[in-house]
Amino acid sequence: MTPEPIQKLSRRGIAVEIVAFVGFALLAKYGLSLLFWRYAGPVSLLLTLYMRFCGLSWSAMGLIPLPGWRAKLMVLPKAGLTLLAFAIVVAMVTIVGPAIGLAFLAKESAGVADRWGAVAGSLPHFLLWIGIVWSAAAFGEEMFFRGYLITRLQALFPAGRVGAAMAVLLSALIFGYGHFYYQGWRGAIMTGGIGLAFGAMFLLFRRNLWPLILLHGVIDTLTFTAIFMRWK
């Protein structure tokens, strides 16, 4: 499905826009990581708000209206299908990867525990991260990496399945790289794979971002709940 243009730009203009937005996101995250690296992630939310300020329509990037109860209820099975794709990616990285000799995929980066370790048993930290989960991660990351990037890359690449696949792949690579700074190669591969799965679902659902936002928020909420409760 070819996306409707968000702005009347040439392909060169779209390419410049994408490079500027992605470059700003990565540089801002790097700059913030030098000061308080545990909270450098919410840059995606700030960039999403800036995109809206610049006139990029959220609805054109996947935050589509859901008229009627049927459209709203259909978000749940679509989120369930995305969960299946998510589970396959996690299994491929954590089970299949080590089984074929990629031992580094079996060990979680120390940066993950360093970043989120304070959540265990601490209600203020838990509530802070739940707020970040639903604003910067579920909404901000899905809007930027899936909604914005895939939509704009589709407008940049040739129309058709090849162009759509290139858009999903490139957005997934950028998504994975954005998590490398604290998750290492294992995390980058994992999040890159999740980016592929979520990107494919985004196009399968005709650029409907709601199931991805819902699932992203629920998964991260359960993850932080497990850390807070010290569940193994």
Tab-separated table of C-alpha atoms in Angstrom:
chain	number	residue	atom	x	y	z
A	1	MET	CA	0.000	0.000	0.000
A	2	THR	CA	1.518	3.319	-1.064
A	3	PRO	CA	1.202	5.945	1.680
A	4	GLU	CA	-0.431	9.248	1.018
A	5	PRO	CA	2.079	12.109	1.021
A	6	ILE	CA	2.391	13.943	4.320
A	7	GLN	CA	4.090	16.912	2.739
A	8	LYS	CA	4.591	17.849	-0.887
A	9	LEU	CA	8.324	17.192	-1.054
A	10	SER	CA	10.504	15.732	-3.764
A	11	ARG	CA	12.265	12.449	-3.074
A	12	ARG	CA	15.444	14.402	-2.442
A	13	GLY	CA	13.572	16.584	0.036
A	14	ILE	CA	12.175	13.518	1.805
A	15	ALA	CA	15.664	11.982	1.979
A	16	VAL	CA	17.066	15.165	3.526
A	17	GLU	CA	14.189	15.269	6.007
A	18	ILE	CA	14.723	11.639	7.059
A	19	VAL	CA	18.488	12.089	7.486
A	20	ALA	CA	17.910	15.252	9.523
A	21	PHE	CA	15.313	13.661	11.806
A	22	VAL	CA	17.227	10.416	12.341
A	23	GLY	CA	20.503	12.279	12.779
A	24	PHE	CA	18.940	14.577	15.348
A	25	ALA	CA	17.445	11.612	17.220
A	26	LEU	CA	20.733	9.707	17.391
A	27	LEU	CA	22.863	12.741	18.261
A	28	ALA	CA	20.405	13.934	20.906
A	29	LYS	CA	20.281	10.470	22.463
A	30	TYR	CA	24.081	10.318	22.485
A	31	GLY	CA	24.340	13.781	24.042
A	32	LEU	CA	21.815	12.964	26.734
A	33	SER	CA	23.512	9.634	27.406
A	34	LEU	CA	26.656	11.510	28.458
A	35	LEU	CA	24.663	13.366	31.140
A	36	PHE	CA	22.036	10.880	32.324
A	37	TRP	CA	22.223	7.838	30.083
A	38	ARG	CA	19.477	5.946	31.909
A	39	TYR	CA	16.919	8.458	30.641
A	40	ALA	CA	18.230	9.137	27.139
A	41	GLY	CA	15.491	7.042	25.508
A	42	PRO	CA	12.613	9.587	25.626
A	43	VAL	CA	14.235	11.555	22.784
A	44	SER	CA	11.856	9.693	20.442
A	45	LEU	CA	8.883	11.280	22.210
A	46	LEU	CA	10.352	14.780	21.927
A	47	LEU	CA	11.063	14.209	18.245
A	48	THR	CA	7.532	12.925	17.682
A	49	LEU	CA	6.106	16.076	19.279
A	50	TYR	CA	8.431	18.192	17.153
A	51	MET	CA	7.265	16.372	14.030
A	52	ARG	CA	3.686	17.245	14.934
A	53	PHE	CA	4.717	20.869	15.486
A	54	CYS	CA	6.234	20.884	11.982
A	55	GLY	CA	2.914	19.852	10.507
A	56	LEU	CA	3.486	16.131	10.003
A	57	SER	CA	0.070	14.607	10.593
A	58	TRP	CA	-0.064	11.862	13.215
A	59	SER	CA	-3.044	10.280	11.471
A	60	ALA	CA	-1.069	10.019	8.220
A	61	MET	CA	1.672	8.226	10.163
A	62	GLY	CA	-0.594	5.558	11.606
A	63	LEU	CA	-2.551	7.126	14.451
A	64	ILE	CA	-5.697	6.592	12.430
A	65	PRO	CA	-9.256	7.217	13.689
A	66	LEU	CA	-11.092	4.106	14.896
A	67	PRO	CA	-14.777	4.805	14.278
A	68	GLY	CA	-17.209	2.498	16.002
A	69	TRP	CA	-16.736	-0.328	18.511
A	70	ARG	CA	-15.819	-2.925	15.889
A	71	ALA	CA	-12.774	-0.956	14.742
A	72	LYS	CA	-11.686	-0.427	18.350
A	73	LEU	CA	-12.162	-4.078	19.313
A	74	MET	CA	-10.171	-5.243	16.276
A	75	VAL	CA	-7.098	-3.679	17.876
A	76	LEU	CA	-6.971	-6.634	20.310
A	77	PRO	CA	-6.641	-9.531	17.812
A	78	LYS	CA	-4.186	-7.464	15.782
A	79	ALA	CA	-2.120	-6.902	18.926
A	80	GLY	CA	-2.328	-10.654	19.545
A	81	LEU	CA	-0.987	-11.403	16.067
A	82	THR	CA	1.847	-8.942	16.666
A	83	LEU	CA	2.564	-10.675	19.977
A	84	LEU	CA	3.021	-13.950	18.076
A	85	ALA	CA	5.526	-12.296	15.731
A	86	PHE	CA	7.279	-10.772	18.765
A	87	ALA	CA	7.518	-14.188	20.464
A	88	ILE	CA	9.024	-15.753	17.342
A	89	VAL	CA	11.732	-13.071	17.218
A	90	VAL	CA	12.565	-13.509	20.913
A	91	ALA	CA	12.760	-17.297	20.492
A	92	MET	CA	14.986	-16.978	17.420
A	93	VAL	CA	17.439	-14.742	19.278
A	94	THR	CA	17.463	-16.355	22.727
A	95	ILE	CA	17.014	-20.048	21.802
A	96	VAL	CA	17.911	-20.636	18.172
A	97	GLY	CA	20.849	-18.204	18.162
A	98	PRO	CA	22.811	-19.857	21.011
A	99	ALA	CA	21.852	-23.311	19.699
A	100	ILE	CA	23.648	-22.635	16.397
A	101	GLY	CA	26.779	-21.319	18.124
A	102	LEU	CA	26.036	-17.624	18.625
A	103	ALA	CA	26.870	-17.755	22.330
A	104	PHE	CA	26.805	-13.977	22.817
A	105	LEU	CA	23.035	-14.039	22.238
A	106	ALA	CA	22.535	-16.064	25.414
A	107	LYS	CA	23.873	-13.371	27.739
A	108	GLU	CA	22.111	-10.111	28.504
A	109	SER	CA	24.262	-6.983	28.419
A	110	ALA	CA	25.346	-5.579	31.795
A	111	GLY	CA	24.006	-2.223	30.636
A	112	VAL	CA	20.434	-3.476	30.948
A	113	ALA	CA	20.773	-4.217	34.661
A	114	ASP	CA	22.683	-0.964	35.203
A	115	ARG	CA	19.920	1.030	33.560
A	116	TRP	CA	16.899	-0.592	35.203
A	117	GLY	CA	18.314	-2.129	38.363
A	118	ALA	CA	17.011	0.691	40.564
A	119	VAL	CA	13.430	-0.283	39.677
A	120	ALA	CA	13.582	-3.453	41.816
A	121	GLY	CA	11.580	-2.784	44.973
A	122	SER	CA	11.407	0.981	44.364
A	123	LEU	CA	7.885	2.298	43.724
A	124	PRO	CA	9.030	5.812	42.630
A	125	HIS	CA	11.413	4.342	40.027
A	126	PHE	CA	8.765	1.865	38.898
A	127	LEU	CA	6.128	4.576	38.398
A	128	LEU	CA	8.658	6.803	36.612
A	129	TRP	CA	9.501	4.065	34.129
A	130	ILE	CA	5.853	3.142	33.592
A	131	GLY	CA	5.272	6.763	32.602
A	132	ILE	CA	8.241	6.584	30.219
A	133	VAL	CA	6.983	3.258	28.830
A	134	TRP	CA	3.605	4.582	27.709
A	135	SER	CA	4.787	7.998	26.539
A	136	ALA	CA	8.295	7.679	25.111
A	137	ALA	CA	8.413	3.943	24.299
A	138	ALA	CA	4.927	2.775	23.322
A	139	PHE	CA	3.795	6.045	21.761
A	140	GLY	CA	7.041	7.832	20.887
A	141	GLU	CA	9.011	4.902	19.467
A	142	GLU	CA	6.111	3.424	17.514
A	143	MET	CA	5.178	6.800	16.093
A	144	PHE	CA	8.742	7.582	15.056
A	145	PHE	CA	10.267	4.240	14.016
A	146	ARG	CA	7.176	2.653	12.505
A	147	GLY	CA	4.723	5.457	11.776
A	148	TYR	CA	7.110	8.154	10.570
A	149	LEU	CA	10.119	6.248	9.253
A	150	ILE	CA	8.312	3.513	7.337
A	151	THR	CA	5.780	5.939	5.890
A	152	ARG	CA	8.452	8.377	4.734
A	153	LEU	CA	10.796	5.672	3.476
A	154	GLN	CA	7.954	4.221	1.413
A	155	ALA	CA	7.528	7.632	-0.170
A	156	LEU	CA	11.280	7.692	-0.861
A	157	PHE	CA	11.698	4.175	-2.263
A	158	PRO	CA	10.023	2.792	-5.400
A	159	ALA	CA	6.387	1.817	-4.958
A	160	GLY	CA	5.559	-1.840	-4.464
A	161	ARG	CA	6.615	-4.719	-2.264
A	162	VAL	CA	10.353	-4.210	-2.721
A	163	GLY	CA	10.131	-0.586	-1.640
A	164	ALA	CA	7.956	-1.546	1.339
A	165	ALA	CA	10.412	-4.274	2.373
A	166	MET	CA	13.323	-1.829	2.119
A	167	ALA	CA	11.439	0.673	4.283
A	168	VAL	CA	10.712	-1.915	6.972
A	169	LEU	CA	14.280	-3.244	6.924
A	170	LEU	CA	15.964	0.161	7.157
A	171	SER	CA	13.668	1.358	9.927
A	172	ALA	CA	14.384	-1.890	11.849
A	173	LEU	CA	18.139	-1.413	11.476
A	174	ILE	CA	17.899	2.126	12.836
A	175	PHE	CA	15.642	0.914	15.673
A	176	GLY	CA	18.149	-1.787	16.614
A	177	TYR	CA	21.096	0.609	16.448
A	178	GLY	CA	19.227	3.018	18.715
A	179	HIS	CA	19.331	0.398	21.497
A	180	PHE	CA	22.960	-0.618	21.037
A	181	TYR	CA	24.373	1.982	23.428
A	182	TYR	CA	23.195	0.089	26.497
A	183	GLN	CA	22.042	-3.315	25.231
A	184	GLY	CA	25.060	-4.223	23.097
A	185	TRP	CA	24.941	-6.523	20.059
A	186	ARG	CA	22.434	-8.917	21.602
A	187	GLY	CA	20.003	-6.096	22.301
A	188	ALA	CA	20.561	-4.476	18.930
A	189	ILE	CA	19.804	-7.752	17.135
A	190	MET	CA	16.798	-8.417	19.359
A	191	THR	CA	15.280	-4.950	18.949
A	192	GLY	CA	16.141	-4.936	15.259
A	193	GLY	CA	14.236	-8.200	14.850
A	194	ILE	CA	11.323	-6.793	16.807
A	195	GLY	CA	11.453	-3.754	14.549
A	196	LEU	CA	11.141	-6.047	11.525
A	197	ALA	CA	8.159	-7.851	13.047
A	198	PHE	CA	6.413	-4.654	14.129
A	199	GLY	CA	7.138	-2.980	10.800
A	200	ALA	CA	5.655	-5.897	8.873
A	201	MET	CA	2.552	-5.822	11.087
A	202	PHE	CA	2.272	-2.064	10.581
A	203	LEU	CA	1.980	-2.564	6.830
A	204	LEU	CA	-0.189	-5.673	7.180
A	205	PHE	CA	-2.640	-3.630	9.251
A	206	ARG	CA	-2.652	-0.932	6.549
A	207	ARG	CA	-0.565	1.449	8.631
A	208	ASN	CA	-2.641	1.167	11.787
A	209	LEU	CA	-0.333	1.999	14.702
A	210	TRP	CA	-2.772	1.341	17.566
A	211	PRO	CA	-2.130	-2.435	17.956
A	212	LEU	CA	1.637	-1.807	18.079
A	213	ILE	CA	1.339	0.966	20.646
A	214	LEU	CA	-0.890	-1.190	22.835
A	215	LEU	CA	1.333	-4.267	22.664
A	216	HIS	CA	4.552	-2.282	23.128
A	217	GLY	CA	3.145	-0.664	26.259
A	218	VAL	CA	1.809	-3.917	27.718
A	219	ILE	CA	5.063	-5.849	27.138
A	220	ASP	CA	7.211	-3.128	28.712
A	221	THR	CA	4.774	-2.715	31.611
A	222	LEU	CA	4.949	-6.438	32.367
A	223	THR	CA	8.745	-6.325	32.096
A	224	PHE	CA	9.068	-3.490	34.607
A	225	THR	CA	6.506	-5.106	36.890
A	226	ALA	CA	8.635	-8.249	36.950
A	227	ILE	CA	11.750	-6.179	37.747
A	228	PHE	CA	9.924	-4.247	40.468
A	229	MET	CA	8.548	-7.423	42.052
A	230	ARG	CA	11.923	-9.162	41.660
A	231	TRP	CA	10.332	-12.029	39.735
A	232	LYS	CA	12.837	-14.391	38.134
